[in-house]
PDB file of C-alpha atoms in Angstrom:
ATOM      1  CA  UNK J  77       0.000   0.000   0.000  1.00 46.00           C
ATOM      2  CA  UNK J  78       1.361   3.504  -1.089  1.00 45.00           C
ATOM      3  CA  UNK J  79       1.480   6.261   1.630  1.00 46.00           C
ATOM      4  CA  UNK J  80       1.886  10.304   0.771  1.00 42.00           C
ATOM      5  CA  UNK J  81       5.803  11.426   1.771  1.00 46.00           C
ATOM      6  CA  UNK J  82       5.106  14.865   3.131  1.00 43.00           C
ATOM      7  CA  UNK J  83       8.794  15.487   1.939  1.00 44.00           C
ATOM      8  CA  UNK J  84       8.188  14.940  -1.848  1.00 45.00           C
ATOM      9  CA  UNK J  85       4.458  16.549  -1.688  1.00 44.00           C
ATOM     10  CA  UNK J  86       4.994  20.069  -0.069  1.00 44.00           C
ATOM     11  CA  UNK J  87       1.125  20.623   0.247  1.00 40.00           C
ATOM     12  CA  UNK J  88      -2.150  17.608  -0.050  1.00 41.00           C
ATOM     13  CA  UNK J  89      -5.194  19.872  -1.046  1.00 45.00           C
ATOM     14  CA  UNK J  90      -8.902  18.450  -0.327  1.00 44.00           C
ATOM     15  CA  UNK J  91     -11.115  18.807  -3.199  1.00 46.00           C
ATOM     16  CA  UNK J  92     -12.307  22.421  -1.498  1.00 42.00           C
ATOM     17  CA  UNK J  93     -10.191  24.357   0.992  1.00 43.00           C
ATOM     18  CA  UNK J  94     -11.917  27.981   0.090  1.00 46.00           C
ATOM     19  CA  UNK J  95     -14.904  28.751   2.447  1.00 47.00           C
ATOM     20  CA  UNK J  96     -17.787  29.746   0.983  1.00 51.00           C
ATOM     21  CA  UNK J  97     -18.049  33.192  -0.400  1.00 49.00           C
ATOM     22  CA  UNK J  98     -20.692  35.391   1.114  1.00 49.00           C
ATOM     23  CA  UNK J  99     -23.712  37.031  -0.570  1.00 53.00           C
ATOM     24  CA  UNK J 100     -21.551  40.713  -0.713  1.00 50.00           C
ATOM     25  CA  UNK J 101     -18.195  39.041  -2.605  1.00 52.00           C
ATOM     26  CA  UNK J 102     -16.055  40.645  -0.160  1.00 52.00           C
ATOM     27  CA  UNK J 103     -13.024  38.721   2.277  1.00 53.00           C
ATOM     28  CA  UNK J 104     -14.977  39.392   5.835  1.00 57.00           C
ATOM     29  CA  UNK J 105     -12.968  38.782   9.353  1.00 57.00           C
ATOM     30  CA  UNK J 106     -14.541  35.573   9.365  1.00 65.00           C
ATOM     31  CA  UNK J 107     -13.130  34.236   5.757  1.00 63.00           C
ATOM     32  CA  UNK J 108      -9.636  35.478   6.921  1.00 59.00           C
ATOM     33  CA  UNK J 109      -9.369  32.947   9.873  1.00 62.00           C
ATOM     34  CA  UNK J 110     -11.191  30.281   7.586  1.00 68.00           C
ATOM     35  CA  UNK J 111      -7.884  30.584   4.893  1.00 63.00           C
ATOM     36  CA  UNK J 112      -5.911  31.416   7.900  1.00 63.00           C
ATOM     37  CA  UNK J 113      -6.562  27.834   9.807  1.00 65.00           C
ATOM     38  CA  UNK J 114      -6.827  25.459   6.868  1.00 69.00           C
ATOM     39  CA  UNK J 115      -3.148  27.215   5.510  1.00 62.00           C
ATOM     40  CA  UNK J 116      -2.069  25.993   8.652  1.00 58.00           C
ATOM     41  CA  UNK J 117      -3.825  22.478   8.971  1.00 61.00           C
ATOM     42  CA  UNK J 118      -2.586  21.722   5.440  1.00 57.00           C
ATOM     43  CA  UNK J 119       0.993  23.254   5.633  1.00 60.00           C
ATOM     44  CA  UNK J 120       4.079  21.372   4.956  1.00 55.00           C
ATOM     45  CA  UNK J 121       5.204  19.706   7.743  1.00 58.00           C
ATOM     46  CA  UNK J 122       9.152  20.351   6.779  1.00 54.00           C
ATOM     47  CA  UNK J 123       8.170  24.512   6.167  1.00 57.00           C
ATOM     48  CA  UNK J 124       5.930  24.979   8.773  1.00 56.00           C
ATOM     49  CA  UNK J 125       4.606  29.137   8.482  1.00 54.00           C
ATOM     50  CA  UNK J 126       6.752  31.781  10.296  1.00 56.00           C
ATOM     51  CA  UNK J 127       5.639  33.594  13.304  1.00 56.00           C
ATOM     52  CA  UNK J 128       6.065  36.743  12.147  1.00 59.00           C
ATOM     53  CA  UNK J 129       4.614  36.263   8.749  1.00 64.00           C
ATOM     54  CA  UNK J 130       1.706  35.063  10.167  1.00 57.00           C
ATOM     55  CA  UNK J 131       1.500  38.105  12.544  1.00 59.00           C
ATOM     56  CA  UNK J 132       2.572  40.175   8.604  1.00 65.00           C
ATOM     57  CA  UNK J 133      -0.676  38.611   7.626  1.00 61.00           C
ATOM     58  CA  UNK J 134      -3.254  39.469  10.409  1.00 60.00           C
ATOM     59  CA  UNK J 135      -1.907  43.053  10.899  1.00 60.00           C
ATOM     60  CA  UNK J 136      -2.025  43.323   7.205  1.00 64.00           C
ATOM     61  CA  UNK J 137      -5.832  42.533   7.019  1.00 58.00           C
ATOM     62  CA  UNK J 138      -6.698  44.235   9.977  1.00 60.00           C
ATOM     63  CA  UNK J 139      -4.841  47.413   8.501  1.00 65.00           C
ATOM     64  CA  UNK J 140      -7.074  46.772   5.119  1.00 58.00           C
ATOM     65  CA  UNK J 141     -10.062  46.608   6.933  1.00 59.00           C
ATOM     66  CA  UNK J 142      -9.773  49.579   9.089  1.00 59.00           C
ATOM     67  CA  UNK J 143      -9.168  51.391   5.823  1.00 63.00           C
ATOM     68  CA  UNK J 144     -12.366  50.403   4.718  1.00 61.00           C
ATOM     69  CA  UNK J 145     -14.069  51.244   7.223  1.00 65.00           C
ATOM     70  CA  UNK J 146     -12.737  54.528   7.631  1.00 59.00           C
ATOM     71  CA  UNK J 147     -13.375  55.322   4.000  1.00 62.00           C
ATOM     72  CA  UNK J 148     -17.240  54.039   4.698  1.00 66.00           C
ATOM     73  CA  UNK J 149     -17.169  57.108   7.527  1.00 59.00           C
ATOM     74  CA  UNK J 150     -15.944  59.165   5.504  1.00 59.00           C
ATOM     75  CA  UNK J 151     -18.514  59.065   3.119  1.00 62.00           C
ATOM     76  CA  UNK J 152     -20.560  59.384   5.213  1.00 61.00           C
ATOM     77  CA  UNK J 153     -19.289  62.633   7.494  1.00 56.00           C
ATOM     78  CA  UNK J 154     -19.300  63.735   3.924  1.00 59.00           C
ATOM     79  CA  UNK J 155     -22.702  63.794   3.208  1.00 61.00           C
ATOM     80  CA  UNK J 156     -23.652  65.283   6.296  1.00 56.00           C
ATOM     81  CA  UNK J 157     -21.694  67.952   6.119  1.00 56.00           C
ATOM     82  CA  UNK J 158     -22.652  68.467   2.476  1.00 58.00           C
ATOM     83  CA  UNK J 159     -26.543  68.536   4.041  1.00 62.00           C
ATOM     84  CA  UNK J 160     -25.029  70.393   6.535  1.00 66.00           C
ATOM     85  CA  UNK J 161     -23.661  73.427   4.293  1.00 63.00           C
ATOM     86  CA  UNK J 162     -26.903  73.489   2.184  1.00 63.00           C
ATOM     87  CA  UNK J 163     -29.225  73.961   5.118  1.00 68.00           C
ATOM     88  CA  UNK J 164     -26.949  76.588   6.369  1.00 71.00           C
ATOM     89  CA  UNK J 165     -26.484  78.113   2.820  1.00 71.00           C
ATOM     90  CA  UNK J 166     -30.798  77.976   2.191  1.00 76.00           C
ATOM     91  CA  UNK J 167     -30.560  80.644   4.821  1.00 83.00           C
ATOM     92  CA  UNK J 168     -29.549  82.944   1.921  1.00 85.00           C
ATOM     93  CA  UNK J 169     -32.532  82.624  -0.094  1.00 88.00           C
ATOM     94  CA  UNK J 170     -33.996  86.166  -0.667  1.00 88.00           C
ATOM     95  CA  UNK J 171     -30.583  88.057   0.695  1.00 91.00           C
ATOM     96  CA  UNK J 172     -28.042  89.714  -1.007  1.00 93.00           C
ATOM     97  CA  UNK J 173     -24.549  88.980  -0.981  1.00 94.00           C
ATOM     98  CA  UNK J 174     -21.196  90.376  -1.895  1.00 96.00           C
ATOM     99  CA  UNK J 175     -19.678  88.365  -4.519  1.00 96.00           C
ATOM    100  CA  UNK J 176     -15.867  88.832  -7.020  1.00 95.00           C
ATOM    101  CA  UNK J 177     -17.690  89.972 -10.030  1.00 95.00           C
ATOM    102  CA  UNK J 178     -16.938  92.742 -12.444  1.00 96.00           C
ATOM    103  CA  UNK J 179     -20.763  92.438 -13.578  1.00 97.00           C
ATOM    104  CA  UNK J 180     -24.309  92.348 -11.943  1.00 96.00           C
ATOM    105  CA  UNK J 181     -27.703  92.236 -12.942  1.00 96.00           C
ATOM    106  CA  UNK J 182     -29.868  94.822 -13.452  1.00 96.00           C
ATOM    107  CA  UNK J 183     -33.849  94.283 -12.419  1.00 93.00           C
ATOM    108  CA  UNK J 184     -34.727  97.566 -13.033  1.00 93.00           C
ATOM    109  CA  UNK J 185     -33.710  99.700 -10.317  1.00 94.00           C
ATOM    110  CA  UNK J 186     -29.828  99.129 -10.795  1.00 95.00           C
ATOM    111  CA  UNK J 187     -27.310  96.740  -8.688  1.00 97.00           C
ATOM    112  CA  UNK J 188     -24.470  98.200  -5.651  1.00 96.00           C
ATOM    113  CA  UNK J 189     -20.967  96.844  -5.559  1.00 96.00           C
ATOM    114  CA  UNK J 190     -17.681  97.532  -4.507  1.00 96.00           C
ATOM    115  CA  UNK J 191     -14.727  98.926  -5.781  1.00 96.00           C
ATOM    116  CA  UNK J 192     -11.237  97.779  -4.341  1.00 94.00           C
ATOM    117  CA  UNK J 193      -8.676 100.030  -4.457  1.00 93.00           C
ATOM    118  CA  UNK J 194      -5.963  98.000  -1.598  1.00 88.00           C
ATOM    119  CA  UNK J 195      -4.040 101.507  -1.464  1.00 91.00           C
ATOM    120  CA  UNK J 196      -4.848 105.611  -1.525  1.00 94.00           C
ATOM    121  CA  UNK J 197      -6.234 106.066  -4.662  1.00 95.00           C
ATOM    122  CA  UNK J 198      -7.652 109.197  -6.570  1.00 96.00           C
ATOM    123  CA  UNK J 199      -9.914 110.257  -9.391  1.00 96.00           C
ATOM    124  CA  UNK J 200     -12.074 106.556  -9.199  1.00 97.00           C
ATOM    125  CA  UNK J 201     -14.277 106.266 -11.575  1.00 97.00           C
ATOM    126  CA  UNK J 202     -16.977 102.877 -12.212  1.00 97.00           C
ATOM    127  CA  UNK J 203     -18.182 102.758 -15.903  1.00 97.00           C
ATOM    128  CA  UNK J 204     -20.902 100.582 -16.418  1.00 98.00           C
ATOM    129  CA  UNK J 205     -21.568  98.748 -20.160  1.00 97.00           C
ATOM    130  CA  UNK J 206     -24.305  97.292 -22.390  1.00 96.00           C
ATOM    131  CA  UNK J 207     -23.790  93.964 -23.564  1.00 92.00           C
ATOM    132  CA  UNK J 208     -22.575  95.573 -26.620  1.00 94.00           C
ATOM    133  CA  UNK J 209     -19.499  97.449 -24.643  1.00 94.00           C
ATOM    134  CA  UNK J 210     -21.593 100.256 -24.685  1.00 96.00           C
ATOM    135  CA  UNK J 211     -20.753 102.804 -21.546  1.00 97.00           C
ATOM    136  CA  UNK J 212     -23.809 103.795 -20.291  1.00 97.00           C
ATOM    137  CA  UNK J 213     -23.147 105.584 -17.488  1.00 97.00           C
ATOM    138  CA  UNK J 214     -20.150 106.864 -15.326  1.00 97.00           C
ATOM    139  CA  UNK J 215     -20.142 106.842 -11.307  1.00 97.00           C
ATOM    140  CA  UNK J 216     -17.262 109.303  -9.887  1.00 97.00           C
ATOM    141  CA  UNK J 217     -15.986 108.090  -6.390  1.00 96.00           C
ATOM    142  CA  UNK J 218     -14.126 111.200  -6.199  1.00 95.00           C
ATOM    143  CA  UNK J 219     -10.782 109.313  -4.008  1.00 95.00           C
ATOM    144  CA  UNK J 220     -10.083 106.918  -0.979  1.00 94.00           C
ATOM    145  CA  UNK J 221      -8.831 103.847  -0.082  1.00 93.00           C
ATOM    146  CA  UNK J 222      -9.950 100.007   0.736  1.00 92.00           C
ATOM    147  CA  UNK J 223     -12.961  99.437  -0.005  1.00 93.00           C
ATOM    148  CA  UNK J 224     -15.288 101.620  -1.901  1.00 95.00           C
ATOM    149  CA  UNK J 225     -19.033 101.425  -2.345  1.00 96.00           C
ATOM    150  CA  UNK J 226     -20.928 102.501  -4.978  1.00 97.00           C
ATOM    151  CA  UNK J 227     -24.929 102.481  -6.498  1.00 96.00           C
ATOM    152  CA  UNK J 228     -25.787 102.213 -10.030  1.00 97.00           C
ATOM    153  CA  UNK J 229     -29.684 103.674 -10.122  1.00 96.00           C
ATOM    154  CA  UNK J 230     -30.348 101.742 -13.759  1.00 96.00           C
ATOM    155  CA  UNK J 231     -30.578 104.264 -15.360  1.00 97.00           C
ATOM    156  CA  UNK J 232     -28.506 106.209 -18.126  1.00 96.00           C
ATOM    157  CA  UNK J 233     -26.251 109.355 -18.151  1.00 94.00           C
ATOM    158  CA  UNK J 234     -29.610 111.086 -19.278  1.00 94.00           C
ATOM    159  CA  UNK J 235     -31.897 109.550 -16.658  1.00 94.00           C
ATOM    160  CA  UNK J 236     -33.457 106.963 -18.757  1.00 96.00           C
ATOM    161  CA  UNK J 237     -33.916 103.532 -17.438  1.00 96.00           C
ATOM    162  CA  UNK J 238     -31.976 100.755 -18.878  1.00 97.00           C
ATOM    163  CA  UNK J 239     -33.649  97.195 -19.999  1.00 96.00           C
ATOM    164  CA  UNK J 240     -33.072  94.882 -17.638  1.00 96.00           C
ATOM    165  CA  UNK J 241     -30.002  92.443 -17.789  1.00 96.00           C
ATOM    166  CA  UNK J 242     -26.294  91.372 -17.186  1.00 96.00           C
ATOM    167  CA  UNK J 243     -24.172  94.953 -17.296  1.00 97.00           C
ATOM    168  CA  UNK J 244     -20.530  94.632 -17.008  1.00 97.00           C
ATOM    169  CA  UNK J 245     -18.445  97.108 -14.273  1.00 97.00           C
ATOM    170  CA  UNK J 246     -14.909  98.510 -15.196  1.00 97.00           C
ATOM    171  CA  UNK J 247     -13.219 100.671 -12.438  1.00 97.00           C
ATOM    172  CA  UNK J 248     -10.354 102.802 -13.047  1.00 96.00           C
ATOM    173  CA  UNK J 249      -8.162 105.184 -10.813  1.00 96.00           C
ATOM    174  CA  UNK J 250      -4.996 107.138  -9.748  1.00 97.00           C
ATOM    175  CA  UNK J 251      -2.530 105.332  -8.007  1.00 95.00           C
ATOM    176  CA  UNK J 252       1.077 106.964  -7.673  1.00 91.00           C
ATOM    177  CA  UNK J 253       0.723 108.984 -10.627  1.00 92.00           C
ATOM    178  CA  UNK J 254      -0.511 106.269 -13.110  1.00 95.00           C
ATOM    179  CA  UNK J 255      -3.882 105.495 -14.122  1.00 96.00           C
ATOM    180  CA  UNK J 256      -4.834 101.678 -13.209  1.00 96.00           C
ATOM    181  CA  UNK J 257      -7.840  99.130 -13.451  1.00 96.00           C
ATOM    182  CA  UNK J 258      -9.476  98.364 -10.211  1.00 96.00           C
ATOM    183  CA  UNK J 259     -11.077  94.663  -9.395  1.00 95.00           C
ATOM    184  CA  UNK J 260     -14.606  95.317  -8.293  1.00 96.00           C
ATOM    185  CA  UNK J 261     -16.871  93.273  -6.360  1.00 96.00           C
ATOM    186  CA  UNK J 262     -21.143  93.180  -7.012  1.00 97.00           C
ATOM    187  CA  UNK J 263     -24.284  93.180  -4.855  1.00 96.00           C
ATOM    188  CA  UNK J 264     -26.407  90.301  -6.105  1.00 96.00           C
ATOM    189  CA  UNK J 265     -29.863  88.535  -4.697  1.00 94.00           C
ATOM    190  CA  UNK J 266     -29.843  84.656  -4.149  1.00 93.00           C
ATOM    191  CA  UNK J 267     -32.546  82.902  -5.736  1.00 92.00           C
ATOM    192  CA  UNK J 268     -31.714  79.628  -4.650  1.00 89.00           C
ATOM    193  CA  UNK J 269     -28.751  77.374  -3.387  1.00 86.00           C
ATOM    194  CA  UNK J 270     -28.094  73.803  -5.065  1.00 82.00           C
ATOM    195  CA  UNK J 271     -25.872  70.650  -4.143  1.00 73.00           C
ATOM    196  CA  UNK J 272     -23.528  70.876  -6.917  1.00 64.00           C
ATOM    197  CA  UNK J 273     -21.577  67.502  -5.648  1.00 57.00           C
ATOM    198  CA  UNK J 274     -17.983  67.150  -6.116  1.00 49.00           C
ATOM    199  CA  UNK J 275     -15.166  69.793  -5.202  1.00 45.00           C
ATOM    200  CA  UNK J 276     -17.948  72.570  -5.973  1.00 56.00           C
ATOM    201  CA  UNK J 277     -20.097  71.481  -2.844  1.00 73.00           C
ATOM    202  CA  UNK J 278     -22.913  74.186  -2.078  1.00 82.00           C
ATOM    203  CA  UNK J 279     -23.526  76.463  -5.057  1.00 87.00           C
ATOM    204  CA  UNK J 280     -25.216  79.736  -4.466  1.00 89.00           C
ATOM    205  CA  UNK J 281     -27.418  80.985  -7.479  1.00 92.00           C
ATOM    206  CA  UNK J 282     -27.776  84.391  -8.021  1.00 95.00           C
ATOM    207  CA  UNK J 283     -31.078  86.165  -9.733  1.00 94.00           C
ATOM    208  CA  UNK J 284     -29.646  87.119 -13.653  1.00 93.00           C
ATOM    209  CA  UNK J 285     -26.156  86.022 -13.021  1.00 94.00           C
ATOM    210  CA  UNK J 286     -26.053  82.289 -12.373  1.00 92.00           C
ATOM    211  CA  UNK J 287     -24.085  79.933 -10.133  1.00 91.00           C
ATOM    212  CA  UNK J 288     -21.704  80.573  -7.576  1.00 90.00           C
ATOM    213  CA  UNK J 289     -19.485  78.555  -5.002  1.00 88.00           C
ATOM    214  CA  UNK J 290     -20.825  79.200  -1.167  1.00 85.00           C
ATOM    215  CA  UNK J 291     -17.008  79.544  -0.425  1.00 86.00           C
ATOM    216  CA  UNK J 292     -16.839  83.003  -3.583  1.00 91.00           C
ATOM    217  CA  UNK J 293     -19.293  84.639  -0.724  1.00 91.00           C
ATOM    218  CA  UNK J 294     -17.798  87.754   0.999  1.00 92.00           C
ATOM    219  CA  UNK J 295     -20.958  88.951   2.350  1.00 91.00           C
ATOM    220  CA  UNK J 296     -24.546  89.254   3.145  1.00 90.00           C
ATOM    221  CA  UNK J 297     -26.672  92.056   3.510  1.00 87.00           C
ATOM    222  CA  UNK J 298     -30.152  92.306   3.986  1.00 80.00           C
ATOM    223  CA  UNK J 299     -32.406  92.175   0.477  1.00 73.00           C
TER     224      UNK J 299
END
């Protein structure tokens, strides 16, 4: 009668040594220390499994796993904060805020803004343009520094009142002798706020102008 040398055969398999795979297809705790004891009932007997790799092993899966579940918490933190933001952001709704634009929309009584001059600056004028380019009217700030507000009433350099729309904002001054364009900054109303998803997050839409990213905000002031 033949016997098996465990010297010339370095592993006997069974016809199945595999557990059966759950209804998720995923390696749970419980399939790891399935493998994990029939590797070691069926190892060879001459090269039985290190210590330490064995110890590799279980850190190793532990370590995936953790990862995994951190990424599942993740997601999830995610979404709440994403909830989180748009409740926060619906508080907008019928305000106005301050947003980087060098445009704004005119309903028919005009738009406000801001005109950013960062130094002492003189002779600061806002032109505001048609869609065609057109200027249709000039604001003089007279001079000053930081921040400086101005109102456009809608209406031309003759009084008349312009059709309503997108109008774009240039702002030029005096700064140290030369003549220089100034960034601006536009009043606009929020009509509603959306979950863009993504890096964009909460996106704040404004009445005539379109979307804009919560975090493009740099303030809010009463409608």
């Amino acid at each position: 009668m033949s016997t098996i040398d465990p010297l010339q055969n370095n592993y006997w398999q069974p016809e199945s040594v595999v557990p059966e795979s759950n209804n998720n297809q995923s390696l749970g705790q419980e399939d790891f220390f399935s493998l994990l004891t029939t590797q070691l009932q069926y190892q060879d007997p001459s090269k039985p499994v290190d210590n330490a790799e064995m110890i590799a092993q279980m850190a190793s899966f532990q370590t995936s796993e953790g990862i995994a579940e951190l990424g599942t918490k993740f997601d999830t933190m995610n979404s709440i904060m994403n909830s989180s933001a748009a409740l926060q952001a619906s508080t907008l709704v019928g305000q106005k805020v301050l947003v980087p634009l060098d445009y704004g929309h005119n309903g028919g009584t005009g738009f406000d803004g801001v005109a950013v001059t960062g130094a002492a600056t003189t002779n600061v004028k806002v032109s505001v343009e048609n869609a065609a380019g057109e200027v249709v009217k000039v604001i003089d700030l007279g001079e000053g520094s930081g921040n400086m507000p101005f109102s456009w009433d809608g209406t031309d350099s003759n009084g008349n009142p312009m059709p309503e729309g997108k109008y774009n904002i240039k702002v030029n001054g005096v700064q140290g002798g030369k003549e220089i364009s100034l960034p601006t900054a536009t009043y606009a109303s929020v009509g509603s706020v959306s979950l863009a998803g993504g890096a964009s997050g909460v996106v704040v839409n404004l009445e005539g102008l379109g979307g804009i990213a919560m975090s493009d905000v740099l303030e809010v002031a009463k409608a």
